[in-house]
PDB file of C-alpha atoms in Angstrom:
ATOM      1  CA  MET J   1      32.685 110.048  -1.932  1.00 48.00           C
ATOM      2  CA  ASN J   2      30.680 112.602  -3.933  1.00 52.00           C
ATOM      3  CA  ASN J   3      32.316 115.269  -6.104  1.00 53.00           C
ATOM      4  CA  GLU J   4      31.587 118.118  -3.661  1.00 52.00           C
ATOM      5  CA  ALA J   5      33.236 116.235  -0.790  1.00 48.00           C
ATOM      6  CA  ALA J   6      36.251 115.400  -2.969  1.00 50.00           C
ATOM      7  CA  ASN J   7      36.607 119.077  -3.935  1.00 52.00           C
ATOM      8  CA  SER J   8      36.350 120.123  -0.289  1.00 52.00           C
ATOM      9  CA  ASN J   9      39.080 117.662   0.722  1.00 59.00           C
ATOM     10  CA  SER J  10      41.283 118.865  -2.139  1.00 66.00           C
ATOM     11  CA  LEU J  11      40.744 122.482  -1.077  1.00 68.00           C
ATOM     12  CA  GLN J  12      41.741 121.608   2.497  1.00 74.00           C
ATOM     13  CA  ASP J  13      44.880 119.892   1.166  1.00 69.00           C
ATOM     14  CA  VAL J  14      45.799 123.017  -0.821  1.00 66.00           C
ATOM     15  CA  ILE J  15      45.263 125.242   2.226  1.00 69.00           C
ATOM     16  CA  LYS J  16      47.491 123.028   4.373  1.00 69.00           C
ATOM     17  CA  ALA J  17      50.243 122.833   1.745  1.00 65.00           C
ATOM     18  CA  ALA J  18      50.109 126.592   1.117  1.00 62.00           C
ATOM     19  CA  GLU J  19      50.428 127.345   4.828  1.00 64.00           C
ATOM     20  CA  GLN J  20      53.480 125.098   5.089  1.00 61.00           C
ATOM     21  CA  ALA J  21      55.105 126.407   1.899  1.00 52.00           C
ATOM     22  CA  GLY J  22      54.529 130.082   2.617  1.00 50.00           C
ATOM     23  CA  ALA J  23      55.695 130.151   6.211  1.00 52.00           C
ATOM     24  CA  LYS J  24      58.680 132.363   5.237  1.00 58.00           C
ATOM     25  CA  GLY J  25      57.395 134.786   2.587  1.00 77.00           C
ATOM     26  CA  LEU J  26      56.393 133.949  -0.963  1.00 89.00           C
ATOM     27  CA  PRO J  27      56.788 130.266  -1.793  1.00 92.00           C
ATOM     28  CA  PRO J  28      58.962 129.335  -4.806  1.00 93.00           C
ATOM     29  CA  VAL J  29      56.013 128.276  -7.006  1.00 94.00           C
ATOM     30  CA  HIS J  30      58.164 128.745 -10.123  1.00 94.00           C
ATOM     31  CA  LEU J  31      60.291 125.779  -9.007  1.00 95.00           C
ATOM     32  CA  TRP J  32      57.426 123.376  -8.402  1.00 95.00           C
ATOM     33  CA  GLU J  33      56.127 121.021 -11.110  1.00 96.00           C
ATOM     34  CA  PRO J  34      53.478 118.855  -9.427  1.00 96.00           C
ATOM     35  CA  ASP J  35      50.912 116.822 -11.331  1.00 96.00           C
ATOM     36  CA  TYR J  36      47.778 118.626 -12.479  1.00 96.00           C
ATOM     37  CA  CYS J  37      44.927 117.771 -10.113  1.00 93.00           C
ATOM     38  CA  GLY J  38      42.030 119.357 -11.990  1.00 94.00           C
ATOM     39  CA  ASP J  39      39.551 122.127 -11.387  1.00 94.00           C
ATOM     40  CA  ILE J  40      37.737 122.349  -8.040  1.00 93.00           C
ATOM     41  CA  GLY J  41      35.562 125.381  -8.729  1.00 95.00           C
ATOM     42  CA  LEU J  42      37.858 128.258  -7.761  1.00 97.00           C
ATOM     43  CA  ARG J  43      37.423 131.567  -9.582  1.00 98.00           C
ATOM     44  CA  ILE J  44      38.629 135.164  -9.336  1.00 99.00           C
ATOM     45  CA  GLY J  45      36.133 137.763 -10.577  1.00 98.00           C
ATOM     46  CA  ARG J  46      37.128 140.878 -12.518  1.00 96.00           C
ATOM     47  CA  ASP J  47      36.624 142.877  -9.312  1.00 97.00           C
ATOM     48  CA  GLY J  48      39.191 140.736  -7.452  1.00 97.00           C
ATOM     49  CA  GLN J  49      36.602 138.725  -5.490  1.00 98.00           C
ATOM     50  CA  TRP J  50      37.612 135.082  -5.005  1.00 98.00           C
ATOM     51  CA  TYR J  51      34.957 132.354  -5.245  1.00 98.00           C
ATOM     52  CA  TYR J  52      34.749 128.689  -4.351  1.00 96.00           C
ATOM     53  CA  ALA J  53      31.825 126.751  -5.859  1.00 95.00           C
ATOM     54  CA  ASN J  54      30.307 130.112  -6.918  1.00 96.00           C
ATOM     55  CA  SER J  55      30.248 131.369  -3.308  1.00 98.00           C
ATOM     56  CA  PRO J  56      32.444 134.331  -2.327  1.00 98.00           C
ATOM     57  CA  ILE J  57      35.419 133.477  -0.133  1.00 97.00           C
ATOM     58  CA  GLY J  58      35.016 135.942   2.724  1.00 95.00           C
ATOM     59  CA  ARG J  59      38.134 135.081   4.701  1.00 95.00           C
ATOM     60  CA  LYS J  60      40.743 137.663   3.640  1.00 94.00           C
ATOM     61  CA  ARG J  61      43.536 135.665   5.237  1.00 93.00           C
ATOM     62  CA  LEU J  62      42.648 132.622   3.122  1.00 93.00           C
ATOM     63  CA  VAL J  63      42.505 134.696  -0.076  1.00 96.00           C
ATOM     64  CA  ARG J  64      45.900 136.219   0.787  1.00 95.00           C
ATOM     65  CA  LEU J  65      47.286 132.727   1.372  1.00 93.00           C
ATOM     66  CA  PHE J  66      45.972 131.482  -1.971  1.00 95.00           C
ATOM     67  CA  SER J  67      47.390 134.546  -3.730  1.00 96.00           C
ATOM     68  CA  THR J  68      50.899 133.542  -2.634  1.00 95.00           C
ATOM     69  CA  ILE J  69      50.701 130.195  -4.447  1.00 96.00           C
ATOM     70  CA  LEU J  70      49.113 131.522  -7.629  1.00 98.00           C
ATOM     71  CA  ARG J  71      50.964 130.982 -10.898  1.00 98.00           C
ATOM     72  CA  HIS J  72      50.233 131.921 -14.533  1.00 98.00           C
ATOM     73  CA  ASP J  73      51.624 129.202 -16.806  1.00 97.00           C
ATOM     74  CA  ASP J  74      52.631 129.107 -20.470  1.00 96.00           C
ATOM     75  CA  ASP J  75      49.277 127.537 -21.390  1.00 97.00           C
ATOM     76  CA  GLY J  76      47.575 130.830 -20.451  1.00 96.00           C
ATOM     77  CA  GLU J  77      45.869 129.316 -17.399  1.00 98.00           C
ATOM     78  CA  HIS J  78      46.236 130.258 -13.741  1.00 98.00           C
ATOM     79  CA  TYR J  79      46.906 127.616 -11.100  1.00 98.00           C
ATOM     80  CA  LEU J  80      47.241 127.294  -7.357  1.00 97.00           C
ATOM     81  CA  VAL J  81      50.503 125.390  -7.004  1.00 96.00           C
ATOM     82  CA  THR J  82      51.990 123.526  -4.058  1.00 93.00           C
ATOM     83  CA  PRO J  83      54.868 121.050  -4.090  1.00 93.00           C
ATOM     84  CA  VAL J  84      52.343 118.200  -4.545  1.00 92.00           C
ATOM     85  CA  GLU J  85      49.266 119.715  -6.264  1.00 94.00           C
ATOM     86  CA  LYS J  86      48.409 121.963  -9.189  1.00 96.00           C
ATOM     87  CA  ILE J  87      44.783 123.130  -9.352  1.00 97.00           C
ATOM     88  CA  ARG J  88      43.337 125.317 -12.107  1.00 98.00           C
ATOM     89  CA  ILE J  89      41.680 128.555 -11.074  1.00 98.00           C
ATOM     90  CA  GLU J  90      39.509 130.561 -13.460  1.00 98.00           C
ATOM     91  CA  VAL J  91      40.551 134.219 -13.668  1.00 98.00           C
ATOM     92  CA  GLU J  92      38.044 136.524 -15.366  1.00 97.00           C
ATOM     93  CA  ASP J  93      40.569 139.310 -16.025  1.00 97.00           C
ATOM     94  CA  ALA J  94      43.639 139.794 -13.829  1.00 98.00           C
ATOM     95  CA  PRO J  95      44.152 137.859 -10.592  1.00 98.00           C
ATOM     96  CA  PHE J  96      44.621 141.020  -8.521  1.00 99.00           C
ATOM     97  CA  VAL J  97      43.188 144.542  -8.379  1.00 99.00           C
ATOM     98  CA  ALA J  98      45.312 147.601  -7.562  1.00 99.00           C
ATOM     99  CA  ILE J  99      43.049 149.394  -5.096  1.00 98.00           C
ATOM    100  CA  LEU J 100      45.366 152.155  -3.836  1.00 98.00           C
ATOM    101  CA  MET J 101      48.120 154.307  -5.287  1.00 98.00           C
ATOM    102  CA  HIS J 102      50.670 156.251  -3.257  1.00 98.00           C
ATOM    103  CA  ARG J 103      52.642 159.005  -4.990  1.00 98.00           C
ATOM    104  CA  GLU J 104      56.018 160.297  -3.875  1.00 97.00           C
ATOM    105  CA  GLY J 105      57.531 163.264  -5.708  1.00 96.00           C
ATOM    106  CA  ALA J 106      56.303 164.720  -8.987  1.00 93.00           C
ATOM    107  CA  GLY J 107      56.959 164.637 -12.720  1.00 89.00           C
ATOM    108  CA  ARG J 108      59.908 162.574 -13.937  1.00 93.00           C
ATOM    109  CA  GLU J 109      61.131 162.068 -10.367  1.00 94.00           C
ATOM    110  CA  GLN J 110      57.907 160.664  -8.961  1.00 97.00           C
ATOM    111  CA  CYS J 111      57.469 157.108  -7.741  1.00 98.00           C
ATOM    112  CA  LEU J 112      54.069 155.442  -7.835  1.00 99.00           C
ATOM    113  CA  LYS J 113      53.382 152.618  -5.413  1.00 99.00           C
ATOM    114  CA  PHE J 114      50.358 150.394  -5.858  1.00 99.00           C
ATOM    115  CA  GLU J 115      48.644 148.247  -3.242  1.00 98.00           C
ATOM    116  CA  THR J 116      46.541 145.283  -4.311  1.00 98.00           C
ATOM    117  CA  ASN J 117      43.397 143.770  -2.853  1.00 98.00           C
ATOM    118  CA  VAL J 118      45.550 140.990  -1.341  1.00 97.00           C
ATOM    119  CA  GLY J 119      48.095 143.302   0.302  1.00 95.00           C
ATOM    120  CA  ASP J 120      50.949 143.252  -2.217  1.00 96.00           C
ATOM    121  CA  ILE J 121      52.728 146.613  -2.567  1.00 97.00           C
ATOM    122  CA  ILE J 122      54.912 147.317  -5.587  1.00 98.00           C
ATOM    123  CA  GLU J 123      56.555 150.376  -7.117  1.00 98.00           C
ATOM    124  CA  ALA J 124      55.882 150.906 -10.817  1.00 98.00           C
ATOM    125  CA  GLY J 125      59.131 151.055 -12.762  1.00 98.00           C
ATOM    126  CA  ALA J 126      61.383 148.898 -14.903  1.00 98.00           C
ATOM    127  CA  ALA J 127      60.583 145.767 -12.843  1.00 98.00           C
ATOM    128  CA  HIS J 128      56.843 146.476 -12.506  1.00 98.00           C
ATOM    129  CA  LEU J 129      55.475 147.851 -15.757  1.00 98.00           C
ATOM    130  CA  LEU J 130      52.185 149.652 -16.283  1.00 98.00           C
ATOM    131  CA  ARG J 131      50.286 148.851 -19.467  1.00 97.00           C
ATOM    132  CA  MET J 132      46.977 149.748 -21.039  1.00 96.00           C
ATOM    133  CA  GLU J 133      44.537 147.655 -23.065  1.00 95.00           C
ATOM    134  CA  ILE J 134      41.593 149.098 -24.971  1.00 90.00           C
ATOM    135  CA  ASP J 135      38.540 146.884 -25.483  1.00 90.00           C
ATOM    136  CA  GLU J 136      37.982 146.705 -29.240  1.00 92.00           C
ATOM    137  CA  THR J 137      34.197 146.608 -28.877  1.00 93.00           C
ATOM    138  CA  THR J 138      33.536 149.177 -26.137  1.00 90.00           C
ATOM    139  CA  GLN J 139      36.746 151.258 -26.453  1.00 86.00           C
ATOM    140  CA  GLU J 140      36.893 151.019 -22.647  1.00 90.00           C
ATOM    141  CA  PRO J 141      40.440 151.277 -21.220  1.00 92.00           C
ATOM    142  CA  SER J 142      41.773 148.621 -18.851  1.00 96.00           C
ATOM    143  CA  PRO J 143      45.041 149.590 -17.123  1.00 98.00           C
ATOM    144  CA  TYR J 144      47.277 146.940 -15.531  1.00 98.00           C
ATOM    145  CA  VAL J 145      50.390 146.850 -13.365  1.00 99.00           C
ATOM    146  CA  HIS J 146      52.790 143.908 -13.151  1.00 98.00           C
ATOM    147  CA  ILE J 147      52.949 142.413  -9.650  1.00 98.00           C
ATOM    148  CA  ARG J 148      55.281 139.397  -9.820  1.00 97.00           C
ATOM    149  CA  ALA J 149      56.293 136.640 -12.224  1.00 95.00           C
ATOM    150  CA  ARG J 150      53.512 136.628 -14.850  1.00 96.00           C
ATOM    151  CA  LEU J 151      50.826 138.027 -12.538  1.00 98.00           C
ATOM    152  CA  GLU J 152      49.196 141.422 -12.990  1.00 98.00           C
ATOM    153  CA  ALA J 153      46.684 143.626 -11.208  1.00 99.00           C
ATOM    154  CA  LEU J 154      43.862 145.418 -12.955  1.00 99.00           C
ATOM    155  CA  ILE J 155      44.053 149.024 -11.790  1.00 98.00           C
ATOM    156  CA  ALA J 156      40.768 149.976 -10.104  1.00 98.00           C
ATOM    157  CA  ARG J 157      38.752 152.697 -11.837  1.00 96.00           C
ATOM    158  CA  SER J 158      39.277 155.230  -9.008  1.00 97.00           C
ATOM    159  CA  VAL J 159      43.045 154.638  -9.100  1.00 98.00           C
ATOM    160  CA  PHE J 160      43.019 154.978 -12.897  1.00 97.00           C
ATOM    161  CA  TYR J 161      41.357 158.401 -12.521  1.00 96.00           C
ATOM    162  CA  ASP J 162      44.129 159.385 -10.091  1.00 96.00           C
ATOM    163  CA  LEU J 163      46.702 158.309 -12.699  1.00 95.00           C
ATOM    164  CA  MET J 164      45.002 160.389 -15.384  1.00 94.00           C
ATOM    165  CA  GLU J 165      45.072 163.452 -13.110  1.00 95.00           C
ATOM    166  CA  ILE J 166      48.859 163.316 -12.707  1.00 96.00           C
ATOM    167  CA  GLY J 167      49.617 162.375 -16.302  1.00 95.00           C
ATOM    168  CA  GLU J 168      51.474 164.512 -18.805  1.00 96.00           C
ATOM    169  CA  ILE J 169      52.163 164.588 -22.512  1.00 95.00           C
ATOM    170  CA  VAL J 170      55.541 163.283 -23.661  1.00 96.00           C
ATOM    171  CA  GLY J 171      55.955 163.229 -27.432  1.00 95.00           C
ATOM    172  CA  ASP J 172      52.806 161.717 -28.914  1.00 95.00           C
ATOM    173  CA  ASP J 173      51.712 160.011 -25.693  1.00 96.00           C
ATOM    174  CA  PHE J 174      49.865 160.944 -22.537  1.00 96.00           C
ATOM    175  CA  GLY J 175      51.093 158.978 -19.523  1.00 96.00           C
ATOM    176  CA  VAL J 176      52.777 158.951 -16.146  1.00 97.00           C
ATOM    177  CA  TRP J 177      56.306 158.719 -14.818  1.00 98.00           C
ATOM    178  CA  SER J 178      57.393 156.332 -12.081  1.00 98.00           C
ATOM    179  CA  ALA J 179      60.921 155.457 -10.966  1.00 98.00           C
ATOM    180  CA  GLY J 180      62.374 157.129 -14.060  1.00 97.00           C
ATOM    181  CA  VAL J 181      60.187 155.221 -16.548  1.00 98.00           C
ATOM    182  CA  PHE J 182      57.458 156.850 -18.658  1.00 98.00           C
ATOM    183  CA  PHE J 183      54.313 154.755 -19.076  1.00 98.00           C
ATOM    184  CA  PRO J 184      52.008 155.768 -21.958  1.00 96.00           C
ATOM    185  CA  LEU J 185      48.318 155.576 -21.068  1.00 93.00           C
ATOM    186  CA  ALA J 186      46.787 157.001 -24.248  1.00 91.00           C
ATOM    187  CA  PRO J 187      47.742 158.802 -27.443  1.00 90.00           C
ATOM    188  CA  ALA J 188      47.922 162.534 -26.696  1.00 89.00           C
ATOM    189  CA  SER J 189      45.678 163.148 -29.699  1.00 87.00           C
ATOM    190  CA  MET J 190      42.816 161.373 -27.891  1.00 82.00           C
ATOM    191  CA  LEU J 191      42.929 163.992 -25.136  1.00 77.00           C
ATOM    192  CA  GLY J 192      42.779 167.002 -27.407  1.00 61.00           C
ATOM    193  CA  ALA J 193      46.306 167.897 -26.228  1.00 43.00           C
ATOM    194  CA  GLN J 194      44.950 169.943 -23.302  1.00 46.00           C
ATOM    195  CA  ASN J 195      47.955 169.198 -21.061  1.00 45.00           C
ATOM    196  CA  GLY J 196      51.407 170.521 -21.867  1.00 43.00           C
TER     197      GLY J 196
END
């Protein structure tokens, strides 16, 4: 059997196991410790697009299924995990992208809910933190929101602009409130302190 056929069979095995494991919500991937089965050419691009053998996976239902068995391990790698298989998946940035934000309330009382490209919806707060990284070379900001376990979503540029519009200065930081938690997005000094 050639390598491509072996990878295809392994992918089919993962799909079948994921369907069985996730029949009742998110599978308990944190409890599973199967043997490592290698790398079969799965990748998630920075834009949230999933690829198999460098071809985009167009079936949203399949991507959603895979997202439920994704795990980020202590070795820094991401894996698709079933009770019997553990397959490495390359993740260019974050495994998910927050594509929508819903705002309820305003100021300190507001709640911000984020929806990802795979349909997860979370409310930013103590259990789902927002954080910002600045690229040392380009000084480009990359905002993230925690989704579950050790998995995050990169906040899409349009959603980031929405966040910046509702931000306020608290102390030395410019940021947003959600569920009673203040999340700094940038030092207030970087904004010229135009908001009060």
